[in-house]
Coordinates of C-alpha atoms in Angstrom, one line a residue:
Chain A
M1 CA 40.8 -9.1 8.9
K2 CA 42.5 -6.5 6.7
K3 CA 40.7 -7.8 3.7
F4 CA 37.4 -7.7 5.5
V5 CA 37.9 -4.0 6.4
E6 CA 39.0 -3.2 2.9
E7 CA 35.9 -4.8 1.4
S8 CA 33.3 -3.6 3.8
W9 CA 34.4 -0.2 5.2
L10 CA 32.1 1.6 2.9
I11 CA 29.0 -0.4 3.9
L12 CA 29.8 -0.1 7.6
L13 CA 30.4 3.7 7.2
L14 CA 27.2 4.1 5.1
G15 CA 25.3 2.0 7.7
V16 CA 26.4 4.3 10.5
V17 CA 25.7 7.5 8.5
F18 CA 22.3 6.4 7.3
A19 CA 21.3 5.2 10.8
L20 CA 22.2 8.6 12.2
M21 CA 20.3 10.3 9.5
L22 CA 17.2 8.2 10.2
A23 CA 17.5 8.7 13.9
G24 CA 17.7 12.5 13.2
A25 CA 14.6 12.5 11.0
Q26 CA 12.7 10.3 13.5
T27 CA 13.5 12.6 16.4
T28 CA 12.6 15.8 14.5
L29 CA 9.4 14.4 13.0
S30 CA 8.0 11.9 15.5
A31 CA 6.3 14.5 17.7
R32 CA 4.4 15.9 14.7
I33 CA 3.4 12.4 13.4
R34 CA 2.0 11.5 16.8
E35 CA 0.2 14.9 16.9
N36 CA -1.4 14.1 13.5
Q37 CA -2.6 10.7 14.6
Q38 CA -4.0 12.2 17.8
R39 CA -5.7 15.0 15.9
A40 CA -7.4 12.6 13.4
L41 CA -8.8 10.7 16.4
N42 CA -9.8 13.8 18.3
E43 CA -11.7 15.2 15.3
A44 CA -13.7 12.0 15.0
I45 CA -14.5 12.1 18.7
G46 CA -15.6 15.7 18.4
E47 CA -18.0 14.7 15.7
V48 CA -19.7 11.9 17.6
V49 CA -19.9 13.5 21.0
P50 CA -21.1 17.0 21.6
H51 CA -19.1 19.5 23.7
V52 CA -15.8 17.7 24.1
S53 CA -12.9 19.7 25.7
R54 CA -11.0 17.0 27.5
T55 CA -10.9 13.2 27.0
E56 CA -9.7 10.4 29.2
V57 CA -8.8 7.0 27.7
I58 CA -10.0 3.9 29.5
E59 CA -10.2 0.3 28.3
I60 CA -13.4 -1.7 28.6
E61 CA -13.6 -5.3 27.2
G62 CA -10.6 -4.7 24.9
Y63 CA -12.3 -1.6 23.4
Q64 CA -10.6 1.9 23.6
V65 CA -13.2 4.1 25.3
F66 CA -12.8 7.9 25.5
K67 CA -14.6 9.4 28.5
C68 CA -15.4 12.9 27.3
H69 CA -15.8 16.0 29.5
D70 CA -17.1 19.5 28.5
E71 CA -15.7 22.9 29.5
Q72 CA -17.2 22.7 33.0
G73 CA -15.7 19.3 33.6
Q74 CA -19.1 17.7 33.3
L75 CA -19.4 14.2 31.7
S76 CA -20.6 14.9 28.1
G77 CA -20.5 11.4 26.7
W78 CA -18.4 8.5 25.7
A79 CA -16.7 7.7 22.4
V80 CA -15.9 4.1 21.7
R81 CA -13.4 3.1 19.0
A82 CA -14.5 -0.2 17.5
S83 CA -13.7 -2.3 14.5
G84 CA -15.1 -5.4 12.9
S85 CA -15.3 -7.2 9.7
G86 CA -16.8 -5.4 6.7
F87 CA -17.8 -6.5 3.3
V88 CA -14.4 -6.2 1.8
D89 CA -12.1 -5.8 4.7
K90 CA -12.0 -4.4 8.3
I91 CA -14.1 -1.3 9.2
T92 CA -13.0 0.9 12.1
L93 CA -15.4 3.4 13.5
V94 CA -16.0 5.7 16.5
V95 CA -19.4 5.6 18.0
G96 CA -20.6 8.2 20.5
L97 CA -22.8 7.4 23.5
S98 CA -24.8 9.8 25.6
P99 CA -23.5 10.2 29.3
D100 CA -26.1 7.8 30.6
G101 CA -25.2 5.3 27.8
E102 CA -28.8 5.2 26.6
R103 CA -28.6 6.8 23.1
V104 CA -26.2 7.0 20.2
T105 CA -25.0 10.5 19.8
G106 CA -23.1 10.0 16.6
L107 CA -21.1 7.6 14.4
K108 CA -18.1 8.2 12.3
V109 CA -16.3 5.6 10.2
I110 CA -12.6 6.3 10.3
E111 CA -11.2 3.4 8.3
N112 CA -12.8 1.3 5.6
V113 CA -12.0 -0.1 2.1
E114 CA -15.6 -0.8 1.1
T115 CA -16.6 -0.6 -2.5
P116 CA -16.1 3.0 -3.7
G117 CA -19.4 4.6 -4.7
L118 CA -21.5 2.0 -2.9
G119 CA -20.2 0.6 0.4
N120 CA -18.0 3.5 1.1
K121 CA -21.0 5.7 1.6
I122 CA -20.9 4.5 5.2
E123 CA -18.3 7.2 5.8
G124 CA -20.5 10.1 4.7
E125 CA -24.0 11.6 5.4
W126 CA -25.5 8.1 5.8
A127 CA -24.0 7.6 9.2
S128 CA -26.0 10.5 10.7
Q129 CA -29.0 8.1 10.7
Y130 CA -27.6 6.5 13.9
E131 CA -27.8 9.8 15.8
G132 CA -30.5 9.6 18.5
L133 CA -31.2 5.9 18.2
S134 CA -31.7 4.0 21.4
F135 CA -29.4 1.4 22.8
A136 CA -32.3 -0.3 24.7
K137 CA -32.7 -2.8 21.9
A138 CA -30.6 -3.9 18.9
I139 CA -30.5 -1.5 16.0
Q140 CA -32.0 -3.1 12.8
V141 CA -31.2 -2.5 9.2
E142 CA -34.2 -2.0 6.9
K143 CA -34.0 -1.9 3.1
G144 CA -37.1 0.2 2.8
P145 CA -37.9 3.4 4.7
P146 CA -36.9 3.0 8.3
D147 CA -39.3 3.1 11.3
P148 CA -37.5 5.1 14.0
A149 CA -39.9 3.8 16.6
R150 CA -38.6 0.3 16.0
N151 CA -34.9 1.5 16.1
Q152 CA -34.3 1.0 12.5
I153 CA -32.0 2.6 9.9
Q154 CA -32.1 2.5 6.2
A155 CA -29.5 0.4 4.3
I156 CA -27.5 2.0 1.5
T157 CA -29.0 1.0 -1.8
G158 CA -26.6 -1.6 -3.3
A159 CA -24.6 -2.0 -0.1
T160 CA -26.9 -3.7 2.3
W161 CA -24.1 -5.8 3.6
S162 CA -21.8 -2.9 4.4
S163 CA -24.7 -1.2 6.3
R164 CA -25.3 -4.4 8.2
Y165 CA -21.7 -4.8 9.2
V166 CA -21.5 -1.2 10.5
T167 CA -24.7 -1.9 12.5
D168 CA -23.2 -5.2 13.8
I169 CA -20.2 -3.3 15.2
V170 CA -22.5 -0.8 16.9
N171 CA -24.7 -3.5 18.4
E172 CA -21.6 -5.3 19.6
V173 CA -20.5 -2.1 21.4
A174 CA -24.0 -1.8 22.9
N175 CA -23.8 -5.4 24.3
R176 CA -20.3 -5.5 25.6
V177 CA -19.2 -1.9 26.5
R178 CA -22.5 -0.3 27.6
P179 CA -23.2 -2.4 30.7
K180 CA -19.8 -1.7 32.0
L181 CA -19.9 2.1 31.6
A182 CA -21.5 2.6 35.0
E183 CA -18.4 1.3 36.7
H184 CA -16.3 4.1 35.2
R185 CA -18.8 7.0 35.6
Chain B
M1 CA 31.1 22.3 -22.0
A2 CA 28.2 23.2 -24.3
E3 CA 28.1 19.6 -25.5
E4 CA 28.1 18.3 -22.0
N5 CA 25.1 20.4 -21.2
G6 CA 23.4 19.2 -24.3
S7 CA 23.8 15.6 -23.4
N8 CA 22.6 16.2 -19.9
F9 CA 19.5 17.8 -21.3
R10 CA 19.0 14.9 -23.6
Q11 CA 19.4 12.5 -20.6
F12 CA 16.7 14.5 -18.9
R13 CA 14.3 14.7 -21.8
D14 CA 14.7 11.0 -22.5
G15 CA 13.4 10.1 -19.1
V16 CA 10.2 12.2 -19.7
I17 CA 9.4 11.3 -23.3
G18 CA 11.6 8.9 -25.3
N19 CA 12.4 6.4 -22.6
N20 CA 9.6 7.0 -20.1
P21 CA 10.1 4.6 -17.2
V22 CA 6.4 3.6 -16.9
L23 CA 5.0 3.8 -20.4
V24 CA 8.0 2.6 -22.4
Q25 CA 10.3 0.7 -20.1
L26 CA 7.3 -0.7 -18.1
L27 CA 9.2 -0.4 -14.8
G28 CA 7.6 0.5 -11.4
M29 CA 4.2 -0.9 -12.3
C30 CA 2.9 -1.6 -8.8
P31 CA 2.6 2.1 -7.6
T32 CA 1.5 3.0 -11.2
L33 CA -1.6 0.8 -10.8
A34 CA -2.2 1.2 -7.1
V35 CA -2.1 4.9 -6.3
T36 CA -3.5 6.3 -9.5
N37 CA -7.2 6.3 -8.4
T38 CA -7.0 10.1 -7.9
L39 CA -4.7 12.8 -9.3
E40 CA -3.6 13.9 -5.8
N41 CA -2.3 10.4 -4.9
A42 CA -0.5 10.2 -8.2
L43 CA 1.3 13.5 -7.7
V44 CA 2.4 12.8 -4.1
M45 CA 3.6 9.4 -5.1
G46 CA 5.5 10.9 -8.1
A47 CA 7.1 13.5 -5.8
A48 CA 8.2 10.8 -3.3
V49 CA 9.7 8.6 -6.0
T50 CA 11.5 11.6 -7.6
F51 CA 13.0 12.5 -4.2
V52 CA 14.3 9.0 -3.6
L53 CA 15.6 8.7 -7.1
V54 CA 17.5 12.0 -6.9
M55 CA 19.0 11.1 -3.6
S56 CA 20.0 7.6 -4.6
N57 CA 21.6 8.8 -7.8
L58 CA 23.4 11.5 -5.9
V59 CA 24.9 9.1 -3.3
T60 CA 25.7 6.5 -5.9
S61 CA 27.3 8.9 -8.3
L62 CA 29.4 10.5 -5.5
L63 CA 30.6 7.2 -4.3
R64 CA 31.0 5.5 -7.6
H65 CA 34.8 5.1 -7.4
Q66 CA 34.6 3.7 -3.9
I67 CA 31.8 1.1 -4.4
K68 CA 33.2 -2.4 -5.0
P69 CA 31.3 -4.1 -7.9
H70 CA 30.2 -7.1 -5.9
V71 CA 28.6 -5.1 -3.0
R72 CA 27.0 -2.4 -5.2
I73 CA 23.5 -3.9 -5.0
L74 CA 23.7 -3.9 -1.2
V75 CA 24.8 -0.3 -1.2
F76 CA 22.0 0.7 -3.5
T77 CA 19.4 -1.1 -1.4
L78 CA 20.7 0.4 1.8
T79 CA 20.7 3.9 0.3
I80 CA 17.2 3.5 -1.2
A81 CA 15.7 2.1 2.0
T82 CA 17.1 5.0 4.0
F83 CA 15.7 7.7 1.8
V84 CA 12.4 5.9 1.5
T85 CA 12.1 5.9 5.3
I86 CA 12.9 9.6 5.4
A87 CA 10.3 10.3 2.7
D88 CA 7.7 8.2 4.6
L89 CA 8.4 10.1 7.9
V90 CA 8.1 13.5 6.1
L91 CA 4.8 12.5 4.4
K92 CA 3.4 11.2 7.7
A93 CA 4.4 14.5 9.4
N94 CA 3.1 16.9 6.7
M95 CA 0.5 15.2 4.6
Y96 CA -1.0 12.7 7.0
E97 CA -4.3 12.1 5.1
V98 CA -2.5 11.3 1.8
S99 CA 0.1 9.2 3.4
K100 CA -2.7 7.1 5.0
K101 CA -4.2 6.6 1.6
L102 CA -0.9 5.6 0.0
G103 CA -0.5 3.1 2.8
P104 CA 2.2 0.4 2.1
F105 CA 3.0 1.9 -1.2
V106 CA 5.4 4.5 0.2
P107 CA 7.7 1.9 1.8
L108 CA 7.2 -0.2 -1.3
I109 CA 9.2 2.4 -3.2
I110 CA 12.2 0.5 -1.9
V111 CA 11.6 -2.3 -4.4
N112 CA 10.6 0.0 -7.2
C113 CA 12.8 -1.2 -10.0
I114 CA 13.2 2.3 -11.6
I115 CA 15.4 3.5 -8.8
I116 CA 17.8 0.5 -8.6
C117 CA 17.8 0.4 -12.4
R118 CA 18.9 4.0 -12.7
A119 CA 21.6 3.6 -10.1
E120 CA 23.0 0.5 -11.9
V121 CA 22.7 1.9 -15.5
V122 CA 23.6 5.6 -15.1
A123 CA 24.7 6.8 -11.7
I124 CA 27.5 4.2 -11.0
K125 CA 29.2 5.1 -14.3
N126 CA 28.6 8.8 -14.7
G127 CA 29.4 12.1 -13.0
L128 CA 27.1 14.1 -10.7
A129 CA 25.5 16.4 -13.3
R130 CA 24.6 13.6 -15.6
S131 CA 23.2 11.4 -12.9
L132 CA 21.1 14.2 -11.4
A133 CA 19.8 15.1 -14.9
D134 CA 18.8 11.5 -15.3
A135 CA 17.2 11.2 -11.9
F136 CA 15.1 14.4 -12.4
G137 CA 14.1 13.3 -15.9
M138 CA 13.1 9.8 -14.8
G139 CA 11.3 11.2 -11.8
L140 CA 9.4 13.7 -13.9
G141 CA 8.6 11.0 -16.5
F142 CA 7.2 8.8 -13.7
T143 CA 5.2 11.6 -12.2
T144 CA 3.8 12.5 -15.6
A145 CA 2.7 9.0 -16.4
L146 CA 1.1 8.6 -13.0
S147 CA -0.7 11.9 -13.3
I148 CA -2.1 11.0 -16.7
L149 CA -3.5 7.7 -15.4
G150 CA -4.7 9.4 -12.2
A151 CA -6.5 12.1 -14.1
I152 CA -8.2 9.7 -16.5
R153 CA -9.4 7.5 -13.7
E154 CA -10.6 10.3 -11.5
I155 CA -12.5 12.0 -14.3
L156 CA -14.3 8.8 -15.5
G157 CA -14.7 7.4 -12.0
S158 CA -16.2 10.4 -10.3
G159 CA -17.2 12.9 -13.0
S160 CA -14.8 15.6 -12.0
L161 CA -11.1 16.3 -11.4
T162 CA -10.2 18.1 -8.2
L163 CA -6.8 19.1 -6.7
P164 CA -7.7 19.1 -3.0
G165 CA -5.9 21.5 -0.7
G166 CA -8.5 22.6 1.9
A167 CA -9.7 26.1 1.1
T168 CA -7.6 26.4 -2.0
S169 CA -8.8 23.2 -3.6
L170 CA -9.0 23.6 -7.3
K171 CA -11.6 22.0 -9.6
L172 CA -9.9 21.4 -12.9
V173 CA -12.5 19.5 -14.9
Q174 CA -16.2 19.0 -14.4
L175 CA -18.1 16.6 -16.7
P176 CA -21.8 17.5 -17.3
A177 CA -23.9 16.8 -14.3
A178 CA -25.8 14.3 -16.3
F179 CA -22.8 12.0 -16.2
E180 CA -22.4 11.9 -12.5
P181 CA -25.1 9.4 -11.6
H182 CA -23.6 7.0 -14.2
A183 CA -19.9 7.6 -13.2
W184 CA -17.8 4.6 -14.0
I185 CA -17.1 3.5 -10.5
I186 CA -15.1 0.6 -12.0
M187 CA -12.4 3.1 -12.9
V188 CA -11.4 3.8 -9.4
L189 CA -11.5 0.1 -8.5
P190 CA -8.6 -2.3 -9.2
P191 CA -9.9 -3.5 -12.6
G192 CA -10.0 0.1 -13.9
A193 CA -6.3 0.5 -13.1
F194 CA -5.3 -2.5 -15.3
L195 CA -7.7 -1.5 -18.1
T196 CA -6.6 2.2 -18.2
L197 CA -2.9 1.3 -18.2
G198 CA -3.4 -1.3 -20.9
V199 CA -5.2 1.2 -23.1
V200 CA -2.7 4.0 -22.4
I201 CA 0.3 1.8 -23.2
G202 CA -1.5 0.7 -26.4
I203 CA -1.9 4.4 -27.4
V204 CA 1.7 5.2 -26.6
N205 CA 2.9 2.2 -28.7
Q206 CA 0.7 3.3 -31.6
L207 CA 2.2 6.8 -31.5
R208 CA 5.7 5.3 -31.4
Y209 CA 5.1 3.1 -34.4
R210 CA 3.7 6.0 -36.3
K211 CA 6.8 8.1 -35.5
V212 CA 9.1 5.3 -36.6
K213 CA 7.2 4.9 -39.8
G214 CA 7.3 8.7 -40.5
G215 CA 11.0 8.8 -39.8
A216 CA 11.7 6.0 -42.3
A217 CA 9.6 7.6 -45.1
Chain C
M1 CA -7.9 -18.0 17.8
S2 CA -10.5 -20.1 16.1
F3 CA -9.8 -22.2 13.0
G4 CA -12.6 -20.4 11.2
A5 CA -10.9 -17.1 11.7
L6 CA -7.7 -18.4 10.2
I7 CA -9.6 -19.7 7.1
G8 CA -11.1 -16.3 6.9
I9 CA -7.7 -14.6 6.8
F10 CA -6.5 -17.1 4.2
L11 CA -9.4 -16.6 1.9
G12 CA -9.3 -12.9 2.5
V13 CA -5.8 -12.5 1.3
A14 CA -5.8 -15.2 -1.4
L15 CA -9.1 -14.4 -3.1
V16 CA -10.9 -11.2 -1.9
N17 CA -7.9 -9.0 -1.5
N18 CA -5.7 -10.9 -3.9
M19 CA -2.2 -9.4 -3.6
V20 CA -1.8 -9.0 -7.4
L21 CA -5.3 -8.3 -8.7
A22 CA -6.7 -6.2 -5.9
G23 CA -3.5 -5.1 -4.1
F24 CA -1.3 -4.4 -7.1
M25 CA 1.7 -6.0 -5.6
G26 CA 4.1 -8.2 -7.6
I27 CA 3.0 -6.8 -10.9
C28 CA 6.4 -7.0 -12.5
P29 CA 6.8 -10.8 -12.3
F30 CA 3.0 -11.1 -13.0
L31 CA 3.6 -9.4 -16.4
G32 CA 7.1 -10.7 -17.0
V33 CA 7.1 -14.4 -16.0
S34 CA 3.6 -15.3 -17.1
R35 CA 4.2 -16.6 -20.6
K36 CA 4.2 -20.3 -19.7
V37 CA 2.2 -22.2 -17.1
D38 CA 5.1 -24.3 -15.8
M39 CA 7.3 -21.2 -15.3
A40 CA 4.4 -19.4 -13.6
V41 CA 3.9 -22.3 -11.2
G42 CA 7.7 -22.3 -10.4
M43 CA 7.7 -18.6 -9.7
G44 CA 4.5 -19.0 -7.6
C45 CA 6.1 -21.7 -5.5
A46 CA 9.3 -19.7 -4.9
V47 CA 7.3 -16.6 -4.0
T48 CA 5.0 -18.5 -1.6
F49 CA 8.0 -20.0 0.1
V50 CA 10.0 -16.8 0.5
M51 CA 6.9 -14.8 1.5
T52 CA 6.0 -17.2 4.3
V53 CA 9.6 -17.4 5.6
S54 CA 10.2 -13.6 5.4
G55 CA 6.8 -12.8 6.9
V56 CA 7.6 -14.9 10.0
V57 CA 11.2 -13.7 10.3
T58 CA 10.2 -10.0 10.0
W59 CA 7.4 -10.5 12.5
L60 CA 9.8 -12.0 14.9
L61 CA 12.3 -9.2 14.4
V62 CA 9.7 -6.5 15.1
H63 CA 8.1 -8.2 18.1
A64 CA 11.0 -10.0 19.6
V65 CA 13.9 -7.6 18.9
L66 CA 12.9 -4.0 17.9
T67 CA 10.0 -3.7 20.4
P68 CA 11.8 -5.0 23.5
I69 CA 15.0 -3.0 22.8
G70 CA 12.9 0.1 22.2
A71 CA 11.0 -0.6 25.4
A72 CA 14.2 -0.9 27.3
F73 CA 14.9 2.7 26.3
G74 CA 11.4 3.7 27.4
N75 CA 9.5 3.8 24.1
P76 CA 8.6 0.5 22.4
E77 CA 8.3 2.4 19.1
A78 CA 11.7 4.1 19.4
L79 CA 13.4 1.9 16.9
Y80 CA 10.6 1.5 14.4
F81 CA 12.3 3.8 11.9
L82 CA 14.8 1.0 11.2
K83 CA 11.9 -1.3 10.1
Y84 CA 12.1 -0.7 6.3
V85 CA 15.8 -1.1 6.1
I86 CA 15.6 -4.3 8.2
F87 CA 12.7 -5.7 6.2
I88 CA 14.5 -5.4 2.8
M89 CA 17.7 -6.8 4.3
V90 CA 15.9 -9.8 5.7
I91 CA 14.2 -10.5 2.4
A92 CA 17.4 -10.2 0.4
S93 CA 19.3 -12.5 2.8
M94 CA 16.3 -14.9 3.0
V95 CA 16.4 -15.2 -0.8
Q96 CA 20.2 -15.9 -0.6
L97 CA 19.8 -18.5 2.1
V98 CA 16.9 -20.3 0.4
E99 CA 18.9 -20.4 -2.8
M100 CA 22.0 -21.9 -1.1
Y101 CA 19.9 -24.3 0.9
L102 CA 18.0 -25.6 -2.1
R103 CA 21.1 -25.9 -4.3
K104 CA 22.8 -28.0 -1.6
F105 CA 19.9 -30.2 -0.4
F106 CA 17.2 -30.2 -3.1
P107 CA 19.0 -29.9 -6.4
S108 CA 15.9 -31.0 -8.3
L109 CA 13.8 -28.3 -6.7
Y110 CA 16.6 -25.9 -7.3
T111 CA 16.6 -26.6 -11.0
A112 CA 12.8 -26.3 -11.0
F113 CA 12.5 -22.8 -9.5
G114 CA 16.0 -21.7 -8.5
V115 CA 16.3 -19.3 -11.4
F116 CA 13.4 -17.3 -10.1
L117 CA 14.9 -16.8 -6.7
P118 CA 17.2 -13.8 -7.5
L119 CA 14.2 -12.0 -9.1
I120 CA 12.2 -12.3 -5.9
T121 CA 14.2 -9.8 -4.0
T122 CA 12.6 -6.9 -5.9
N123 CA 9.2 -8.5 -5.9
C124 CA 7.0 -6.0 -4.1
A125 CA 4.5 -8.7 -3.1
I126 CA 7.0 -10.0 -0.5
L127 CA 7.9 -6.7 1.1
G128 CA 4.2 -5.8 0.8
A129 CA 3.1 -8.8 2.7
C130 CA 5.7 -8.0 5.5
L131 CA 4.5 -4.4 5.6
L132 CA 0.8 -5.3 5.7
I133 CA 1.5 -7.8 8.5
D134 CA 3.3 -5.0 10.4
M135 CA 0.6 -2.4 9.7
K136 CA -2.6 -4.3 10.7
P137 CA -3.3 -4.9 14.4
E138 CA -4.9 -8.2 13.7
Y139 CA -1.6 -9.7 12.8
Q140 CA -0.1 -9.1 16.3
N141 CA -0.5 -12.8 16.6
L142 CA 2.2 -14.9 14.9
L143 CA -0.2 -17.6 13.7
N144 CA -2.4 -15.1 12.0
A145 CA 0.7 -13.5 10.4
T146 CA 2.0 -16.8 9.1
V147 CA -1.4 -17.7 7.6
F148 CA -1.6 -14.3 6.0
A149 CA 1.9 -14.6 4.4
F150 CA 1.2 -18.1 3.2
G151 CA -2.2 -17.1 1.8
G152 CA -0.7 -14.1 0.0
G153 CA 1.8 -16.4 -1.7
I154 CA -0.9 -18.8 -2.8
G155 CA -3.0 -15.9 -4.1
F156 CA 0.0 -14.8 -6.1
M157 CA 0.6 -18.2 -7.5
M158 CA -3.1 -18.5 -8.5
A159 CA -3.2 -15.1 -10.3
I160 CA 0.1 -15.7 -12.2
T161 CA -0.9 -19.2 -13.2
I162 CA -4.3 -18.2 -14.5
M163 CA -2.7 -15.4 -16.4
A164 CA -0.1 -17.8 -17.9
G165 CA -2.9 -20.1 -19.0
I166 CA -4.7 -17.3 -20.8
R167 CA -1.5 -16.1 -22.4
E168 CA -0.7 -19.6 -23.7
H169 CA -4.1 -19.6 -25.4
I170 CA -3.8 -16.2 -27.0
R171 CA -0.3 -16.7 -28.4
F172 CA -1.6 -17.2 -31.9
S173 CA -4.5 -14.7 -31.7
D174 CA -4.6 -11.7 -33.9
V175 CA -3.9 -9.0 -31.4
P176 CA -3.6 -5.4 -32.7
R177 CA 0.1 -4.6 -33.0
C178 CA 0.1 -1.7 -30.5
L179 CA -1.5 -3.9 -27.8
Q180 CA 0.8 -6.9 -28.3
G181 CA 2.8 -7.8 -25.2
P182 CA 2.1 -5.7 -22.1
G183 CA -1.0 -3.9 -23.5
I184 CA -3.1 -7.0 -24.0
T185 CA -1.8 -8.6 -20.8
L186 CA -2.9 -5.6 -18.7
L187 CA -6.3 -5.6 -20.4
M188 CA -6.7 -9.3 -19.5
A189 CA -5.5 -8.6 -16.0
G190 CA -8.2 -6.0 -15.8
M191 CA -10.9 -8.6 -16.6
L192 CA -9.3 -11.1 -14.2
A193 CA -9.5 -8.4 -11.5
L194 CA -13.1 -7.9 -12.4
A195 CA -13.7 -11.6 -12.0
F196 CA -11.9 -11.6 -8.6
M197 CA -14.1 -8.8 -7.4
G198 CA -16.8 -11.4 -7.4
F199 CA -15.2 -13.0 -4.4
T200 CA -15.9 -10.0 -2.2
G201 CA -18.0 -11.0 0.7
I202 CA -16.9 -14.6 0.6
G203 CA -16.6 -16.4 3.9
K204 CA -18.8 -13.9 5.8

């Protein structure tokens, strides 16, 4: 026993000291880290749904759905956090739905590792094409100029598959989440 | 005393130039390749590694008479893992976007051979001043090597070099606009990392050979 | 969880996001122990084995120990700051255990790749696999996590073996002096990474 203490007192002491240090760092910083995560998500929601001042989190079909209200407390839209397979790895995005769930109000890709310079254009200006499209029928990806009347968007040149995967995720949301929105209105 | 200072300075300088951990000793290759797609990532990674290196050398050097030889690796690992966790928490709290981009490579500093190597080679045998000089030197050398790679890859991959910082973001280099449509995207992709590092190490070796030859003549 | 999804995870980590060539993990042994094919295979086997075991053990520790204890204090994530320390300790002790076990019960296997075991503790691919399993929500499921860890090991073995094959061939080539050793190895790794990029989109 004496030998054990002699050999290992330093490690035990260090273990305790380090654990206390870590616990200290964790308690001081954890609030700020959570705030950061929340802010990143809130910014994305603000971009896809107009006039958001308060959100309420609900779960529909395993999706995280944010019910958004404006300053007057009126329902201003829904934001759905969805992810699905991309060309390289998973894509996570937030898609905005109008209060009646009929139109796309915006789309923002928050996590992707698609090919830089090609596939990762999904996180930029390209996504604004979805704004205003109808959920009444499936959104289609077109290589040439899109026909808005037929609910189409134009694929990124050289990254048709990345464009298709994003659209698949949106269509999946349309099929699974949209019919259930009425229950939560 | 003066001589002591001199040797501390030499220890510091060796880490940056003569015995650079990345370009000469070829240690810590994983972050070198993984996070050098932009200058910003390279700098943040360099700072994180320097912090852990300094703290680990500090603790090891202070406890060098207490650490029993056969448990030293355990003590090193425990120390390093603790300070890496702290660095990770601080990054997540203050530089959320960058820490998300670095992803698993911040916790992977734990297995960065540079740190354990410096604890074993220098800190366990030397006093505080020397160990700290060594840690700062090695940290700066690591950061320099990463920044060189990051700068090359960012310039060739996107046509410009920016140091982002919101409103104060600084554009350091801008290649002619004609280059931009033909930017070498491959440079920011994984193969670019291997190719750039291979070429840079080749250049460094060439310089070293030339220096040796010059010294002999 | 369908069988197809498991195959997708396996191919994803072994080919598309190969730990070494796309994820930059385990570069040190990739450069250091890739001179001969038989050594590379030995190293690959040792890594695959330890990676699978540590992946499972760390998953169990996070989901069956840290989370419930934290939850008992009201916040399931309360103890997550201990993760990194625990992960590295688990890997270090796994390596020790595997080494002792092999030496006692499978001496032939031990002589084949036992020498690589101590090196594995600082192989970032192993810690990297544990961290990725912990970070990504799709590995909440133990089966997925196991397949991921195993696939990561196989991907590592593949990369290091291919590299060793190439290096055996260029041993007598006339490489410029400044590129001999790590320089030319990195350049070849770059081309290998380029080739592996061709796997992107597989299994979709």
